[in-house]
CSV table of C-alpha atoms in Angstrom, one decimal:
chain,number,residue,atom,x,y,z
A,233,UNK,CA,15.7,-14.9,2.5
A,234,UNK,CA,14.4,-11.4,3.1
A,235,UNK,CA,11.4,-10.4,3.9
A,236,UNK,CA,8.9,-8.9,6.2
A,237,UNK,CA,6.5,-11.5,8.1
A,238,UNK,CA,3.7,-10.1,10.3
A,239,UNK,CA,2.0,-12.6,13.0
A,240,UNK,CA,-0.7,-14.0,13.9
A,241,UNK,CA,-2.6,-13.8,10.2
A,242,UNK,CA,-5.8,-14.0,11.9
A,243,UNK,CA,-6.7,-12.4,15.3
A,244,UNK,CA,-9.8,-12.1,17.3
A,245,UNK,CA,-10.3,-9.7,20.4
A,246,UNK,CA,-12.9,-8.7,22.4
A,247,UNK,CA,-13.9,-5.4,22.5
A,248,UNK,CA,-12.4,-3.2,25.2
A,249,UNK,CA,-9.0,-5.0,24.9
A,250,UNK,CA,-5.5,-3.9,23.2
A,251,UNK,CA,-4.1,-6.1,20.6
A,252,UNK,CA,-0.4,-6.0,19.4
A,253,UNK,CA,0.4,-6.9,16.1
A,254,UNK,CA,3.9,-7.8,15.1
A,255,UNK,CA,6.3,-6.8,11.7
A,256,UNK,CA,9.2,-7.8,11.5
A,257,UNK,CA,11.8,-7.4,8.2
A,258,UNK,CA,15.2,-8.4,7.9
A,259,UNK,CA,15.7,-6.2,4.5
A,260,UNK,CA,18.1,-3.8,6.6
A,261,UNK,CA,15.0,-1.0,5.2
A,262,UNK,CA,15.2,2.1,7.1
A,263,UNK,CA,11.7,2.6,6.4
A,264,UNK,CA,8.8,1.0,7.9
A,265,UNK,CA,4.5,1.5,7.4
A,266,UNK,CA,1.4,0.4,9.0
A,267,UNK,CA,-1.6,0.4,6.9
A,268,UNK,CA,-5.1,-0.1,7.5
A,269,UNK,CA,-7.6,-1.9,4.1
A,270,UNK,CA,-11.3,-2.0,4.8
A,271,UNK,CA,-13.4,-4.0,2.3
A,272,UNK,CA,-13.6,-1.6,-1.0
A,273,UNK,CA,-11.1,0.7,0.3
A,274,UNK,CA,-7.1,1.8,-0.5
A,275,UNK,CA,-5.0,1.4,1.9
A,276,UNK,CA,-4.6,3.8,4.6
A,277,UNK,CA,-1.8,4.8,6.2
A,278,UNK,CA,-1.9,4.9,9.9
A,279,UNK,CA,1.7,5.4,11.5
A,280,UNK,CA,5.1,5.3,9.7
A,281,UNK,CA,8.8,5.6,10.9
A,282,UNK,CA,11.8,6.7,9.0
A,283,UNK,CA,14.4,5.1,11.4
A,284,UNK,CA,14.9,3.7,14.9
A,285,UNK,CA,13.5,5.2,17.6
A,286,UNK,CA,11.2,7.9,15.2
A,287,UNK,CA,8.1,7.7,14.0
A,288,UNK,CA,5.3,9.9,12.8
A,289,UNK,CA,1.3,9.8,12.5
A,290,UNK,CA,-0.1,9.0,9.1
A,291,UNK,CA,-4.0,9.9,8.3
A,292,UNK,CA,-5.7,7.9,11.0
A,293,UNK,CA,-3.7,7.4,14.0
A,294,UNK,CA,-6.4,7.9,16.4
A,295,UNK,CA,-6.9,5.2,18.6
A,296,UNK,CA,-3.2,3.1,17.6
A,297,UNK,CA,0.5,3.0,18.9
A,298,UNK,CA,3.5,2.1,17.6
A,299,UNK,CA,7.3,1.8,18.6
A,300,UNK,CA,10.4,1.6,17.2
A,301,UNK,CA,13.4,0.5,19.3
A,302,UNK,CA,14.9,-2.3,16.7
A,303,UNK,CA,15.2,-1.1,13.3
A,304,UNK,CA,13.8,-4.8,12.2
A,305,UNK,CA,10.6,-4.3,14.0
A,306,UNK,CA,7.5,-1.9,14.2
A,307,UNK,CA,5.0,-3.3,16.2
A,308,UNK,CA,1.0,-1.9,16.1
A,309,UNK,CA,-0.7,-1.8,18.9
A,310,UNK,CA,-4.6,-1.2,18.3
A,311,UNK,CA,-6.3,0.3,21.5
A,312,UNK,CA,-9.5,0.2,23.0
A,313,UNK,CA,-9.6,3.9,22.0
A,314,UNK,CA,-10.2,2.4,18.3
A,315,UNK,CA,-13.9,2.3,17.8
A,316,UNK,CA,-13.7,0.2,14.6
A,317,UNK,CA,-11.0,-1.9,14.6
A,318,UNK,CA,-11.9,-5.0,12.4
A,319,UNK,CA,-9.9,-4.7,9.6
A,320,UNK,CA,-7.1,-6.4,7.6
A,321,UNK,CA,-3.9,-4.9,8.7
A,322,UNK,CA,-0.5,-4.8,6.4
A,323,UNK,CA,2.7,-3.9,7.9
A,324,UNK,CA,5.5,-2.4,5.0
A,325,UNK,CA,9.1,-1.5,4.5
A,326,UNK,CA,11.4,0.3,2.2
A,327,UNK,CA,14.7,1.4,1.7
A,328,UNK,CA,14.4,4.8,3.0
A,329,UNK,CA,11.3,6.5,2.5
A,330,UNK,CA,12.4,8.6,-0.4
A,331,UNK,CA,12.5,4.7,-2.3
A,332,UNK,CA,8.9,4.6,-3.8
A,333,UNK,CA,9.0,0.5,-3.8
A,334,UNK,CA,7.1,-0.9,-0.5
A,335,UNK,CA,7.6,-4.2,0.3
A,336,UNK,CA,4.6,-5.6,2.0
A,337,UNK,CA,3.8,-8.6,4.6
A,338,UNK,CA,0.8,-10.9,4.0
A,339,UNK,CA,-1.1,-8.8,6.8
A,340,UNK,CA,-3.1,-9.8,9.6
A,341,UNK,CA,-7.5,-9.4,9.8
A,342,UNK,CA,-8.3,-8.3,12.8
A,343,UNK,CA,-11.8,-9.2,14.3
A,344,UNK,CA,-13.4,-7.2,17.1
A,345,UNK,CA,-16.3,-9.5,18.5
B,305,UNK,CA,-3.8,17.1,0.7
B,306,UNK,CA,-3.8,13.5,-1.7
B,307,UNK,CA,-6.1,12.0,-3.7
B,308,UNK,CA,-6.0,9.5,-6.1
B,309,UNK,CA,-8.5,8.9,-8.3
B,310,UNK,CA,-9.3,5.3,-9.9
B,311,UNK,CA,-12.1,3.3,-11.6
B,312,UNK,CA,-13.4,1.2,-9.0
B,313,UNK,CA,-14.0,-2.0,-11.1
B,314,UNK,CA,-12.8,-2.7,-15.1
B,315,UNK,CA,-13.9,-6.5,-16.9
B,316,UNK,CA,-11.9,-7.6,-19.8
B,317,UNK,CA,-10.9,-11.0,-21.9
B,318,UNK,CA,-8.0,-13.2,-21.7
B,319,UNK,CA,-5.7,-11.9,-24.3
B,320,UNK,CA,-7.4,-8.6,-24.7
B,321,UNK,CA,-5.5,-5.7,-23.6
B,322,UNK,CA,-6.8,-3.3,-20.3
B,323,UNK,CA,-5.7,0.2,-19.8
B,324,UNK,CA,-6.2,1.5,-15.1
B,325,UNK,CA,-6.4,5.3,-15.3
B,326,UNK,CA,-5.5,6.9,-12.8
B,327,UNK,CA,-5.6,11.2,-11.5
B,328,UNK,CA,-4.1,12.5,-8.4
B,329,UNK,CA,-3.6,15.9,-6.1
B,330,UNK,CA,-1.1,16.3,-4.5
B,331,UNK,CA,0.5,19.5,-2.9
B,332,UNK,CA,4.2,17.6,-4.1
B,333,UNK,CA,4.6,14.9,-6.4
B,334,UNK,CA,7.4,12.7,-5.7
B,335,UNK,CA,6.4,9.5,-8.4
B,336,UNK,CA,3.7,7.3,-9.3
B,337,UNK,CA,3.4,4.2,-8.1
B,338,UNK,CA,1.4,0.4,-9.3
B,339,UNK,CA,0.9,-1.9,-6.9
B,340,UNK,CA,-1.1,-5.5,-7.7
B,341,UNK,CA,-3.3,-7.0,-4.4
B,342,UNK,CA,-4.9,-10.7,-5.3
B,343,UNK,CA,-7.5,-11.8,-2.6
B,344,UNK,CA,-6.3,-11.8,1.1
B,345,UNK,CA,-2.7,-11.9,-0.2
B,346,UNK,CA,-0.1,-8.5,0.3
B,347,UNK,CA,0.2,-5.5,-2.1
B,348,UNK,CA,2.8,-6.0,-4.9
B,349,UNK,CA,5.3,-3.6,-6.4
B,350,UNK,CA,4.5,-3.2,-10.0
B,351,UNK,CA,5.9,0.1,-11.6
B,352,UNK,CA,6.7,3.6,-10.9
B,353,UNK,CA,6.9,6.6,-13.1
B,354,UNK,CA,8.8,10.0,-11.6
B,355,UNK,CA,9.0,11.4,-15.1
B,356,UNK,CA,6.6,12.3,-18.0
B,357,UNK,CA,6.2,8.7,-20.9
B,358,UNK,CA,5.9,5.0,-21.0
B,359,UNK,CA,7.8,2.4,-18.9
B,360,UNK,CA,7.5,-0.8,-20.1
B,361,UNK,CA,8.0,-3.8,-17.7
B,362,UNK,CA,7.1,-7.0,-19.8
B,363,UNK,CA,3.0,-7.4,-20.4
B,364,UNK,CA,2.8,-4.2,-18.1
B,365,UNK,CA,3.5,-0.9,-18.9
B,366,UNK,CA,2.9,2.6,-16.9
B,367,UNK,CA,2.6,6.0,-18.2
B,368,UNK,CA,3.1,9.6,-16.5
B,369,UNK,CA,1.9,13.1,-17.4
B,370,UNK,CA,2.8,15.0,-14.7
B,371,UNK,CA,1.1,17.7,-16.4
B,372,UNK,CA,-2.3,16.3,-16.4
B,373,UNK,CA,-1.5,14.8,-13.2
B,374,UNK,CA,-3.2,11.5,-14.6
B,375,UNK,CA,-1.2,8.0,-15.3
B,376,UNK,CA,-2.3,4.4,-16.4
B,377,UNK,CA,-1.2,1.1,-15.8
B,378,UNK,CA,-1.5,-0.9,-18.8
B,379,UNK,CA,-1.7,-4.6,-18.9
B,380,UNK,CA,-1.5,-6.7,-21.9
B,381,UNK,CA,-2.3,-10.5,-23.4
B,382,UNK,CA,-4.5,-10.9,-20.5
B,383,UNK,CA,-4.3,-13.9,-18.1
B,384,UNK,CA,-6.4,-15.3,-15.6
B,385,UNK,CA,-3.8,-14.4,-12.9
B,386,UNK,CA,-4.3,-10.8,-13.5
B,387,UNK,CA,-7.3,-10.5,-11.7
B,388,UNK,CA,-6.7,-8.4,-8.7
B,389,UNK,CA,-7.0,-5.4,-7.9
B,390,UNK,CA,-4.7,-2.7,-8.5
B,391,UNK,CA,-3.6,0.8,-6.7
B,392,UNK,CA,-2.1,3.7,-8.1
B,393,UNK,CA,0.2,5.2,-5.1
B,394,UNK,CA,1.6,8.6,-4.8
B,395,UNK,CA,4.2,10.4,-2.6
B,396,UNK,CA,4.3,13.3,-1.1
B,397,UNK,CA,6.8,15.5,0.3
B,398,UNK,CA,5.9,17.1,3.9
B,399,UNK,CA,8.3,18.1,6.8
B,400,UNK,CA,11.1,16.6,5.1
B,401,UNK,CA,8.8,13.1,4.8
B,402,UNK,CA,8.3,11.6,1.9
B,403,UNK,CA,4.2,10.5,2.9
B,404,UNK,CA,2.6,7.5,0.5
B,405,UNK,CA,-1.1,7.8,-0.4
B,406,UNK,CA,-2.9,5.0,-2.2
B,407,UNK,CA,-6.3,4.9,-4.6
B,408,UNK,CA,-8.7,3.2,-3.6
B,409,UNK,CA,-7.6,0.5,-6.3
B,410,UNK,CA,-9.3,-0.9,-9.3
B,411,UNK,CA,-10.8,-4.7,-9.2
B,412,UNK,CA,-9.7,-6.4,-12.4
B,413,UNK,CA,-11.9,-9.0,-14.1
B,414,UNK,CA,-10.5,-11.4,-16.4
B,415,UNK,CA,-13.3,-13.4,-17.9
B,416,UNK,CA,-12.2,-16.4,-20.2
């Protein structure tokens, strides 16, 4: 079955630590995205990638970093520079960035202790 | 920049019809999409409108008026399982990239 997976589902981090969230897709999609969702808020775009080895900042990229070394994988690192990292993180993919239908992973809930 | 406005909450009873509105402001418009998200779950794609008019998919329909920068999602024959958050989303074209932006979401509560 094709799909998009994220791990772990729940993640706890101490203040000052970097943490990497995994996102893998086997849909053969070119475009991948990372969103942050806070209670009562919509999805805010952190980073997106149209193609391997290329990515662009979204609206709230500060304190985050990404890589796109493989088509299937788009990991997100939450760095210690992110002042309020506790949130629900969603990864998505689409066939190309011009395609409107995005497929979402199940999300990772990050809590900073 | 882009912005989308949608009501924060809508309530209805089972079997009823409900309309969730979305108004948007973008510098370049490339279609309006709708997503459904149940509590704690992942958003799932419902519909997309690039042109004016109504698109129907089963109990759900979506409408777009580009001249009014307005769209809505219409849910008919409401069921309890339709209780969820609904997000409208647009894509803007900037520097050759299609940048997605989501609204804050509308929480739909369906009562028996």
